[in-house]
Amino acid sequence: MAQPVTIAALPAPLHLDIARTALVIIDMQRDFLLPGGFGETLGNDVSRLQQVVAPLAELLAAARAAGMLVIHTREGHLPDLSDCPPAKLNRGTPAKRIGDPGAYGRILIRGEYGHDIIDELAPVGGEVVIDKPGKGAFYATDLDTVLAEHGVTQLLVTGVTTEVCVHTTTREANDRGYECVVVSDCVGSYFPEFQRVGLEMIAAQGGIFGWTAPSGVLVAALTDQPAASPTSPVPGSAVS
Ligand code: C5J
């Protein structure tokens, strides 16, 4: 049984009940991270998001070893775009829009190669994958129900991008009563200034909607845990 720990975090140390904590990995999808993908067609430097992969892979390995519930999200839409509001589809003047053919299949369309999670962080059996049409992982998904079913009250929030889907999800989670630790080197932005300010905003005003901590603190906390029994089931719904 995982033991509670107190971790060093901003704005203050946090008591983390590891048995009631989930690792949430937001939108680590090829369309956002790979050269030639949607993110790059919007004019972004995707290498900034690539920096997240190594520390996040280490945190994911520690979470798996500790038997923690792992939840992956993917932003994307049905092939007929019926779940993509025109206000999102027609936003801005990108060279390519959601649903257009891209280097990795139709952009941000479920089932396409580019919509899926990068190989380094691919879900394994027993981990939950939440497909979300919006920026927040709670909007139009069953994430809240899944977390309640597993008795989760605290979240380690990771993924991309810091100021968009990570922020939106963290704010949604905070409003629903979850305590969120945004893992500072496991979230990424195309914009260095947004990364810095995005993290500061979370912990400001006494932790207005969460805490921040580097992955080293969390890996250490998880590694000190008794190893999960190989025969015990991994909590979480099956990967679909
Ligand atoms: C964006 C996301 N940036 N996952 N999506 O459109 O942050």
PDB file of C-alpha atoms and ligand atoms in Angstrom:
ATOM      1  CA  MET A   1       0.000   0.000   0.000  1.00  0.00           C
ATOM      2  CA  ALA A   2       1.431   3.367  -1.037  1.00  0.00           C
ATOM      3  CA  GLN A   3       2.416   5.627   1.841  1.00  0.00           C
ATOM      4  CA  PRO A   4       1.462   9.327   2.066  1.00  0.00           C
ATOM      5  CA  VAL A   5       4.396  11.743   1.807  1.00  0.00           C
ATOM      6  CA  THR A   6       4.985  15.447   2.170  1.00  0.00           C
ATOM      7  CA  ILE A   7       6.635  16.919  -0.911  1.00  0.00           C
ATOM      8  CA  ALA A   8       8.500  20.179  -1.402  1.00  0.00           C
ATOM      9  CA  ALA A   9       6.314  22.287  -3.658  1.00  0.00           C
ATOM     10  CA  LEU A  10       5.313  25.874  -4.392  1.00  0.00           C
ATOM     11  CA  PRO A  11       3.780  27.796  -2.777  1.00  0.00           C
ATOM     12  CA  ALA A  12       4.137  25.423   0.200  1.00  0.00           C
ATOM     13  CA  PRO A  13       4.862  21.779   1.017  1.00  0.00           C
ATOM     14  CA  LEU A  14       1.990  19.471   0.123  1.00  0.00           C
ATOM     15  CA  HIS A  15       0.786  16.301   1.799  1.00  0.00           C
ATOM     16  CA  LEU A  16       0.399  13.819  -1.043  1.00  0.00           C
ATOM     17  CA  ASP A  17      -1.709  10.713  -0.564  1.00  0.00           C
ATOM     18  CA  ILE A  18      -0.102   8.591  -3.250  1.00  0.00           C
ATOM     19  CA  ALA A  19      -2.786   5.920  -3.057  1.00  0.00           C
ATOM     20  CA  ARG A  20      -5.352   8.584  -4.037  1.00  0.00           C
ATOM     21  CA  THR A  21      -3.234  10.372  -6.644  1.00  0.00           C
ATOM     22  CA  ALA A  22      -3.286   9.963 -10.428  1.00  0.00           C
ATOM     23  CA  LEU A  23      -0.689  10.946 -12.995  1.00  0.00           C
ATOM     24  CA  VAL A  24      -2.423  12.880 -15.778  1.00  0.00           C
ATOM     25  CA  ILE A  25      -0.492  13.200 -19.045  1.00  0.00           C
ATOM     26  CA  ILE A  26      -2.075  15.759 -21.313  1.00  0.00           C
ATOM     27  CA  ASP A  27      -1.953  15.626 -25.103  1.00  0.00           C
ATOM     28  CA  MET A  28       1.573  14.298 -25.678  1.00  0.00           C
ATOM     29  CA  GLN A  29       0.477  13.696 -29.265  1.00  0.00           C
ATOM     30  CA  ARG A  30       2.512  13.511 -32.452  1.00  0.00           C
ATOM     31  CA  ASP A  31       0.523  16.369 -33.989  1.00  0.00           C
ATOM     32  CA  PHE A  32       1.792  18.687 -31.247  1.00  0.00           C
ATOM     33  CA  LEU A  33       5.307  17.321 -30.793  1.00  0.00           C
ATOM     34  CA  LEU A  34       6.698  16.036 -34.062  1.00  0.00           C
ATOM     35  CA  PRO A  35       8.357  18.133 -36.760  1.00  0.00           C
ATOM     36  CA  GLY A  36       5.850  18.602 -39.578  1.00  0.00           C
ATOM     37  CA  GLY A  37       2.865  18.147 -37.289  1.00  0.00           C
ATOM     38  CA  PHE A  38       0.030  20.552 -36.571  1.00  0.00           C
ATOM     39  CA  GLY A  39       1.993  22.447 -33.929  1.00  0.00           C
ATOM     40  CA  GLU A  40       4.754  23.203 -36.373  1.00  0.00           C
ATOM     41  CA  THR A  41       2.360  24.194 -39.165  1.00  0.00           C
ATOM     42  CA  LEU A  42       1.091  26.887 -36.774  1.00  0.00           C
ATOM     43  CA  GLY A  43       4.622  28.318 -36.785  1.00  0.00           C
ATOM     44  CA  ASN A  44       5.754  26.867 -33.477  1.00  0.00           C
ATOM     45  CA  ASP A  45       9.155  25.513 -32.433  1.00  0.00           C
ATOM     46  CA  VAL A  46       8.287  21.952 -31.446  1.00  0.00           C
ATOM     47  CA  SER A  47      11.712  21.326 -29.894  1.00  0.00           C
ATOM     48  CA  ARG A  48      10.463  23.221 -26.838  1.00  0.00           C
ATOM     49  CA  LEU A  49       7.870  20.505 -26.249  1.00  0.00           C
ATOM     50  CA  GLN A  50      10.397  17.745 -26.902  1.00  0.00           C
ATOM     51  CA  GLN A  51      12.279  18.844 -23.755  1.00  0.00           C
ATOM     52  CA  VAL A  52       9.397  17.475 -21.689  1.00  0.00           C
ATOM     53  CA  VAL A  53       9.674  13.925 -22.989  1.00  0.00           C
ATOM     54  CA  ALA A  54      12.685  12.630 -21.015  1.00  0.00           C
ATOM     55  CA  PRO A  55      11.652  13.841 -17.533  1.00  0.00           C
ATOM     56  CA  LEU A  56       8.065  12.812 -18.166  1.00  0.00           C
ATOM     57  CA  ALA A  57       9.135   9.328 -19.261  1.00  0.00           C
ATOM     58  CA  GLU A  58      11.063   9.024 -15.992  1.00  0.00           C
ATOM     59  CA  LEU A  59       8.081  10.177 -13.933  1.00  0.00           C
ATOM     60  CA  LEU A  60       5.785   7.827 -15.839  1.00  0.00           C
ATOM     61  CA  ALA A  61       8.100   4.898 -15.121  1.00  0.00           C
ATOM     62  CA  ALA A  62       8.127   5.780 -11.411  1.00  0.00           C
ATOM     63  CA  ALA A  63       4.333   6.117 -11.334  1.00  0.00           C
ATOM     64  CA  ARG A  64       3.913   2.748 -13.048  1.00  0.00           C
ATOM     65  CA  ALA A  65       6.340   1.087 -10.635  1.00  0.00           C
ATOM     66  CA  ALA A  66       4.396   2.552  -7.689  1.00  0.00           C
ATOM     67  CA  GLY A  67       1.093   1.248  -9.111  1.00  0.00           C
ATOM     68  CA  MET A  68      -0.331   4.752  -9.555  1.00  0.00           C
ATOM     69  CA  LEU A  69      -3.341   5.335 -11.796  1.00  0.00           C
ATOM     70  CA  VAL A  70      -2.087   6.794 -15.095  1.00  0.00           C
ATOM     71  CA  ILE A  71      -4.387   8.784 -17.362  1.00  0.00           C
ATOM     72  CA  HIS A  72      -3.441   9.932 -20.852  1.00  0.00           C
ATOM     73  CA  THR A  73      -5.474  12.497 -22.767  1.00  0.00           C
ATOM     74  CA  ARG A  74      -5.637  13.221 -26.483  1.00  0.00           C
ATOM     75  CA  GLU A  75      -7.152  16.330 -28.008  1.00  0.00           C
ATOM     76  CA  GLY A  76      -8.994  15.508 -31.202  1.00  0.00           C
ATOM     77  CA  HIS A  77     -12.195  15.122 -33.112  1.00  0.00           C
ATOM     78  CA  LEU A  78     -14.437  12.657 -34.867  1.00  0.00           C
ATOM     79  CA  PRO A  79     -13.693  12.168 -38.586  1.00  0.00           C
ATOM     80  CA  ASP A  80     -16.869  14.048 -39.551  1.00  0.00           C
ATOM     81  CA  LEU A  81     -15.870  16.949 -37.238  1.00  0.00           C
ATOM     82  CA  SER A  82     -19.335  16.908 -35.685  1.00  0.00           C
ATOM     83  CA  ASP A  83     -17.741  17.471 -32.254  1.00  0.00           C
ATOM     84  CA  CYS A  84     -15.637  20.418 -33.405  1.00  0.00           C
ATOM     85  CA  PRO A  85     -17.466  23.708 -33.101  1.00  0.00           C
ATOM     86  CA  PRO A  86     -17.031  26.105 -36.048  1.00  0.00           C
ATOM     87  CA  ALA A  87     -15.558  28.628 -33.628  1.00  0.00           C
ATOM     88  CA  LYS A  88     -12.651  26.217 -33.056  1.00  0.00           C
ATOM     89  CA  LEU A  89     -12.397  24.938 -36.620  1.00  0.00           C
ATOM     90  CA  ASN A  90     -12.255  28.371 -38.203  1.00  0.00           C
ATOM     91  CA  ARG A  91      -9.971  29.998 -35.631  1.00  0.00           C
ATOM     92  CA  GLY A  92      -7.121  32.081 -37.079  1.00  0.00           C
ATOM     93  CA  THR A  93      -5.592  31.532 -40.486  1.00  0.00           C
ATOM     94  CA  PRO A  94      -3.318  28.518 -40.106  1.00  0.00           C
ATOM     95  CA  ALA A  95      -1.839  26.939 -43.211  1.00  0.00           C
ATOM     96  CA  LYS A  96      -3.713  23.829 -42.189  1.00  0.00           C
ATOM     97  CA  ARG A  97      -6.808  23.397 -40.059  1.00  0.00           C
ATOM     98  CA  ILE A  98      -8.135  20.583 -37.920  1.00  0.00           C
ATOM     99  CA  GLY A  99      -9.279  17.802 -40.257  1.00  0.00           C
ATOM    100  CA  ASP A 100      -7.011  18.831 -43.137  1.00  0.00           C
ATOM    101  CA  PRO A 101      -4.509  16.270 -44.442  1.00  0.00           C
ATOM    102  CA  GLY A 102      -1.169  16.681 -42.689  1.00  0.00           C
ATOM    103  CA  ALA A 103       2.181  14.943 -42.505  1.00  0.00           C
ATOM    104  CA  TYR A 104       0.752  12.391 -40.060  1.00  0.00           C
ATOM    105  CA  GLY A 105      -2.780  11.947 -41.418  1.00  0.00           C
ATOM    106  CA  ARG A 106      -5.763  14.226 -40.946  1.00  0.00           C
ATOM    107  CA  ILE A 107      -4.850  16.784 -38.290  1.00  0.00           C
ATOM    108  CA  LEU A 108      -6.194  16.063 -34.786  1.00  0.00           C
ATOM    109  CA  ILE A 109      -8.622  13.433 -36.032  1.00  0.00           C
ATOM    110  CA  ARG A 110      -9.153  10.359 -33.885  1.00  0.00           C
ATOM    111  CA  GLY A 111      -7.597   7.236 -35.337  1.00  0.00           C
ATOM    112  CA  GLU A 112      -4.978   9.115 -37.344  1.00  0.00           C
ATOM    113  CA  TYR A 113      -1.274   8.543 -36.674  1.00  0.00           C
ATOM    114  CA  GLY A 114      -0.653  12.165 -35.704  1.00  0.00           C
ATOM    115  CA  HIS A 115      -3.500  12.179 -33.196  1.00  0.00           C
ATOM    116  CA  ASP A 116      -1.938   9.411 -31.164  1.00  0.00           C
ATOM    117  CA  ILE A 117       0.548   9.656 -28.315  1.00  0.00           C
ATOM    118  CA  ILE A 118       4.280   9.691 -29.048  1.00  0.00           C
ATOM    119  CA  ASP A 119       6.020   6.321 -28.858  1.00  0.00           C
ATOM    120  CA  GLU A 120       8.126   7.241 -25.801  1.00  0.00           C
ATOM    121  CA  LEU A 121       4.999   7.738 -23.654  1.00  0.00           C
ATOM    122  CA  ALA A 122       2.635   5.222 -25.268  1.00  0.00           C
ATOM    123  CA  PRO A 123      -0.031   3.940 -22.862  1.00  0.00           C
ATOM    124  CA  VAL A 124       0.262   0.384 -21.639  1.00  0.00           C
ATOM    125  CA  GLY A 125      -2.533  -2.003 -20.724  1.00  0.00           C
ATOM    126  CA  GLY A 126      -4.634  -0.863 -17.787  1.00  0.00           C
ATOM    127  CA  GLU A 127      -3.960   2.840 -18.326  1.00  0.00           C
ATOM    128  CA  VAL A 128      -6.832   5.153 -19.136  1.00  0.00           C
ATOM    129  CA  VAL A 129      -6.961   7.124 -22.392  1.00  0.00           C
ATOM    130  CA  ILE A 130      -9.379  10.055 -22.446  1.00  0.00           C
ATOM    131  CA  ASP A 131     -10.268  11.501 -25.847  1.00  0.00           C
ATOM    132  CA  LYS A 132     -11.283  15.115 -25.442  1.00  0.00           C
ATOM    133  CA  PRO A 133     -12.687  17.554 -27.978  1.00  0.00           C
ATOM    134  CA  GLY A 134     -11.764  20.618 -25.935  1.00  0.00           C
ATOM    135  CA  LYS A 135      -8.793  22.089 -24.187  1.00  0.00           C
ATOM    136  CA  GLY A 136      -9.875  20.955 -20.723  1.00  0.00           C
ATOM    137  CA  ALA A 137      -9.815  17.207 -20.031  1.00  0.00           C
ATOM    138  CA  PHE A 138     -13.086  17.365 -18.052  1.00  0.00           C
ATOM    139  CA  TYR A 139     -15.170  18.964 -20.799  1.00  0.00           C
ATOM    140  CA  ALA A 140     -17.349  16.378 -22.630  1.00  0.00           C
ATOM    141  CA  THR A 141     -15.416  13.409 -21.185  1.00  0.00           C
ATOM    142  CA  ASP A 142     -15.885  10.911 -18.357  1.00  0.00           C
ATOM    143  CA  LEU A 143     -12.651  11.901 -16.589  1.00  0.00           C
ATOM    144  CA  ASP A 144     -14.405  13.044 -13.405  1.00  0.00           C
ATOM    145  CA  THR A 145     -16.263   9.727 -13.195  1.00  0.00           C
ATOM    146  CA  VAL A 146     -13.089   7.693 -13.760  1.00  0.00           C
ATOM    147  CA  LEU A 147     -11.253   9.606 -11.026  1.00  0.00           C
ATOM    148  CA  ALA A 148     -14.166   9.198  -8.606  1.00  0.00           C
ATOM    149  CA  GLU A 149     -14.337   5.457  -9.314  1.00  0.00           C
ATOM    150  CA  HIS A 150     -10.680   5.172  -8.300  1.00  0.00           C
ATOM    151  CA  GLY A 151     -11.020   7.388  -5.225  1.00  0.00           C
ATOM    152  CA  VAL A 152      -8.574   9.919  -6.648  1.00  0.00           C
ATOM    153  CA  THR A 153      -8.371  13.304  -4.907  1.00  0.00           C
ATOM    154  CA  GLN A 154      -4.994  14.589  -6.066  1.00  0.00           C
ATOM    155  CA  LEU A 155      -3.505  14.916  -9.552  1.00  0.00           C
ATOM    156  CA  LEU A 156       0.019  15.175 -10.905  1.00  0.00           C
ATOM    157  CA  VAL A 157      -0.591  17.223 -14.035  1.00  0.00           C
ATOM    158  CA  THR A 158       1.863  16.952 -16.941  1.00  0.00           C
ATOM    159  CA  GLY A 159       1.907  17.367 -20.719  1.00  0.00           C
ATOM    160  CA  VAL A 160       1.369  20.111 -23.239  1.00  0.00           C
ATOM    161  CA  THR A 161       0.823  22.925 -23.631  1.00  0.00           C
ATOM    162  CA  THR A 162       1.342  24.622 -20.293  1.00  0.00           C
ATOM    163  CA  GLU A 163      -0.800  27.676 -20.902  1.00  0.00           C
ATOM    164  CA  VAL A 164      -3.539  25.950 -22.909  1.00  0.00           C
ATOM    165  CA  CYS A 165      -4.605  22.378 -22.138  1.00  0.00           C
ATOM    166  CA  VAL A 166      -2.553  21.995 -18.951  1.00  0.00           C
ATOM    167  CA  HIS A 167      -3.922  25.230 -17.501  1.00  0.00           C
ATOM    168  CA  THR A 168      -7.483  24.604 -18.613  1.00  0.00           C
ATOM    169  CA  THR A 169      -7.477  21.090 -17.171  1.00  0.00           C
ATOM    170  CA  THR A 170      -5.877  22.205 -13.910  1.00  0.00           C
ATOM    171  CA  ARG A 171      -8.449  24.953 -13.468  1.00  0.00           C
ATOM    172  CA  GLU A 172     -11.277  22.554 -14.224  1.00  0.00           C
ATOM    173  CA  ALA A 173      -9.847  20.046 -11.736  1.00  0.00           C
ATOM    174  CA  ASN A 174      -9.386  22.667  -9.040  1.00  0.00           C
ATOM    175  CA  ASP A 175     -13.005  23.775  -9.393  1.00  0.00           C
ATOM    176  CA  ARG A 176     -14.066  20.136  -8.972  1.00  0.00           C
ATOM    177  CA  GLY A 177     -12.136  19.809  -5.720  1.00  0.00           C
ATOM    178  CA  TYR A 178      -8.973  18.039  -6.852  1.00  0.00           C
ATOM    179  CA  GLU A 179      -5.604  19.160  -5.519  1.00  0.00           C
ATOM    180  CA  CYS A 180      -3.274  19.557  -8.495  1.00  0.00           C
ATOM    181  CA  VAL A 181       0.492  19.477  -8.617  1.00  0.00           C
ATOM    182  CA  VAL A 182       1.671  20.761 -11.977  1.00  0.00           C
ATOM    183  CA  VAL A 183       5.047  19.141 -12.602  1.00  0.00           C
ATOM    184  CA  SER A 184       7.196  22.024 -13.749  1.00  0.00           C
ATOM    185  CA  ASP A 185       9.666  20.233 -16.051  1.00  0.00           C
ATOM    186  CA  CYS A 186       7.018  17.823 -17.347  1.00  0.00           C
ATOM    187  CA  VAL A 187       4.851  20.529 -18.900  1.00  0.00           C
ATOM    188  CA  GLY A 188       5.856  22.420 -22.011  1.00  0.00           C
ATOM    189  CA  SER A 189       5.001  25.464 -24.045  1.00  0.00           C
ATOM    190  CA  TYR A 190       6.036  26.674 -27.472  1.00  0.00           C
ATOM    191  CA  PHE A 191       6.594  30.060 -25.779  1.00  0.00           C
ATOM    192  CA  PRO A 192       9.239  30.386 -23.008  1.00  0.00           C
ATOM    193  CA  GLU A 193       7.471  33.381 -21.471  1.00  0.00           C
ATOM    194  CA  PHE A 194       4.151  31.523 -21.282  1.00  0.00           C
ATOM    195  CA  GLN A 195       5.929  28.568 -19.658  1.00  0.00           C
ATOM    196  CA  ARG A 196       7.393  30.740 -16.925  1.00  0.00           C
ATOM    197  CA  VAL A 197       4.312  32.822 -16.278  1.00  0.00           C
ATOM    198  CA  GLY A 198       2.000  29.844 -16.664  1.00  0.00           C
ATOM    199  CA  LEU A 199       3.762  28.046 -13.839  1.00  0.00           C
ATOM    200  CA  GLU A 200       3.905  31.167 -11.681  1.00  0.00           C
ATOM    201  CA  MET A 201       0.163  31.722 -12.094  1.00  0.00           C
ATOM    202  CA  ILE A 202      -0.678  28.313 -10.647  1.00  0.00           C
ATOM    203  CA  ALA A 203       1.202  28.753  -7.375  1.00  0.00           C
ATOM    204  CA  ALA A 204       0.562  32.497  -6.962  1.00  0.00           C
ATOM    205  CA  GLN A 205      -1.731  33.877  -4.260  1.00  0.00           C
ATOM    206  CA  GLY A 206      -1.127  30.940  -1.945  1.00  0.00           C
ATOM    207  CA  GLY A 207      -1.697  28.368  -4.696  1.00  0.00           C
ATOM    208  CA  ILE A 208      -4.700  29.943  -6.376  1.00  0.00           C
ATOM    209  CA  PHE A 209      -5.431  26.768  -8.281  1.00  0.00           C
ATOM    210  CA  GLY A 210      -2.631  24.381  -7.443  1.00  0.00           C
ATOM    211  CA  TRP A 211       0.972  23.625  -6.575  1.00  0.00           C
ATOM    212  CA  THR A 212       4.088  23.266  -8.706  1.00  0.00           C
ATOM    213  CA  ALA A 213       7.017  20.941  -8.130  1.00  0.00           C
ATOM    214  CA  PRO A 214       9.835  19.543 -10.294  1.00  0.00           C
ATOM    215  CA  SER A 215       9.719  15.913 -11.333  1.00  0.00           C
ATOM    216  CA  GLY A 216      12.748  15.007  -9.209  1.00  0.00           C
ATOM    217  CA  VAL A 217      10.735  15.617  -6.050  1.00  0.00           C
ATOM    218  CA  LEU A 218       7.935  13.358  -7.254  1.00  0.00           C
ATOM    219  CA  VAL A 219      10.166  10.616  -8.626  1.00  0.00           C
ATOM    220  CA  ALA A 220      11.934  10.507  -5.255  1.00  0.00           C
ATOM    221  CA  ALA A 221       8.602  10.314  -3.410  1.00  0.00           C
ATOM    222  CA  LEU A 222       7.374   7.523  -5.682  1.00  0.00           C
ATOM    223  CA  THR A 223      10.623   5.590  -5.688  1.00  0.00           C
ATOM    224  CA  ASP A 224      10.625   5.442  -1.903  1.00  0.00           C
ATOM    225  CA  GLN A 225       7.294   3.615  -2.079  1.00  0.00           C
ATOM    226  CA  PRO A 226       7.000  -0.146  -1.676  1.00  0.00           C
ATOM    227  CA  ALA A 227       6.994  -1.650  -5.171  1.00  0.00           C
ATOM    228  CA  ALA A 228       3.608  -2.634  -6.599  1.00  0.00           C
ATOM    229  CA  SER A 229       3.065  -6.379  -6.607  1.00  0.00           C
ATOM    230  CA  PRO A 230       3.342  -7.774 -10.137  1.00  0.00           C
ATOM    231  CA  THR A 231       0.232  -9.836  -9.458  1.00  0.00           C
ATOM    232  CA  SER A 232      -1.908  -6.925  -8.254  1.00  0.00           C
ATOM    233  CA  PRO A 233      -4.122  -5.314 -10.920  1.00  0.00           C
ATOM    234  CA  VAL A 234      -3.069  -1.909 -12.203  1.00  0.00           C
ATOM    235  CA  PRO A 235      -5.867   0.505 -11.283  1.00  0.00           C
ATOM    236  CA  GLY A 236      -7.635   2.146 -14.210  1.00  0.00           C
ATOM    237  CA  SER A 237      -9.875   1.257 -17.078  1.00  0.00           C
ATOM    238  CA  ALA A 238      -8.440  -0.666 -19.984  1.00  0.00           C
ATOM    239  CA  VAL A 239      -6.859   1.228 -22.831  1.00  0.00           C
ATOM    240  CA  SER A 240      -9.438   1.510 -25.564  1.00  0.00           C
TER     241      SER A 240
HETATM  242  C1  C5J B   1      -3.416  23.345 -27.939  1.00  0.00           C
HETATM  243  C2  C5J B   1      -3.054  21.781 -26.146  1.00  0.00           C
HETATM  244  N1  C5J B   1      -2.393  24.114 -27.576  1.00  0.00           N
HETATM  245  N2  C5J B   1      -2.978  20.476 -25.919  1.00  0.00           N
HETATM  246  N3  C5J B   1      -3.654  22.170 -27.307  1.00  0.00           N
HETATM  247  O1  C5J B   1      -4.133  23.674 -28.850  1.00  0.00           O
HETATM  248  O2  C5J B   1      -2.562  22.579 -25.391  1.00  0.00           O
END
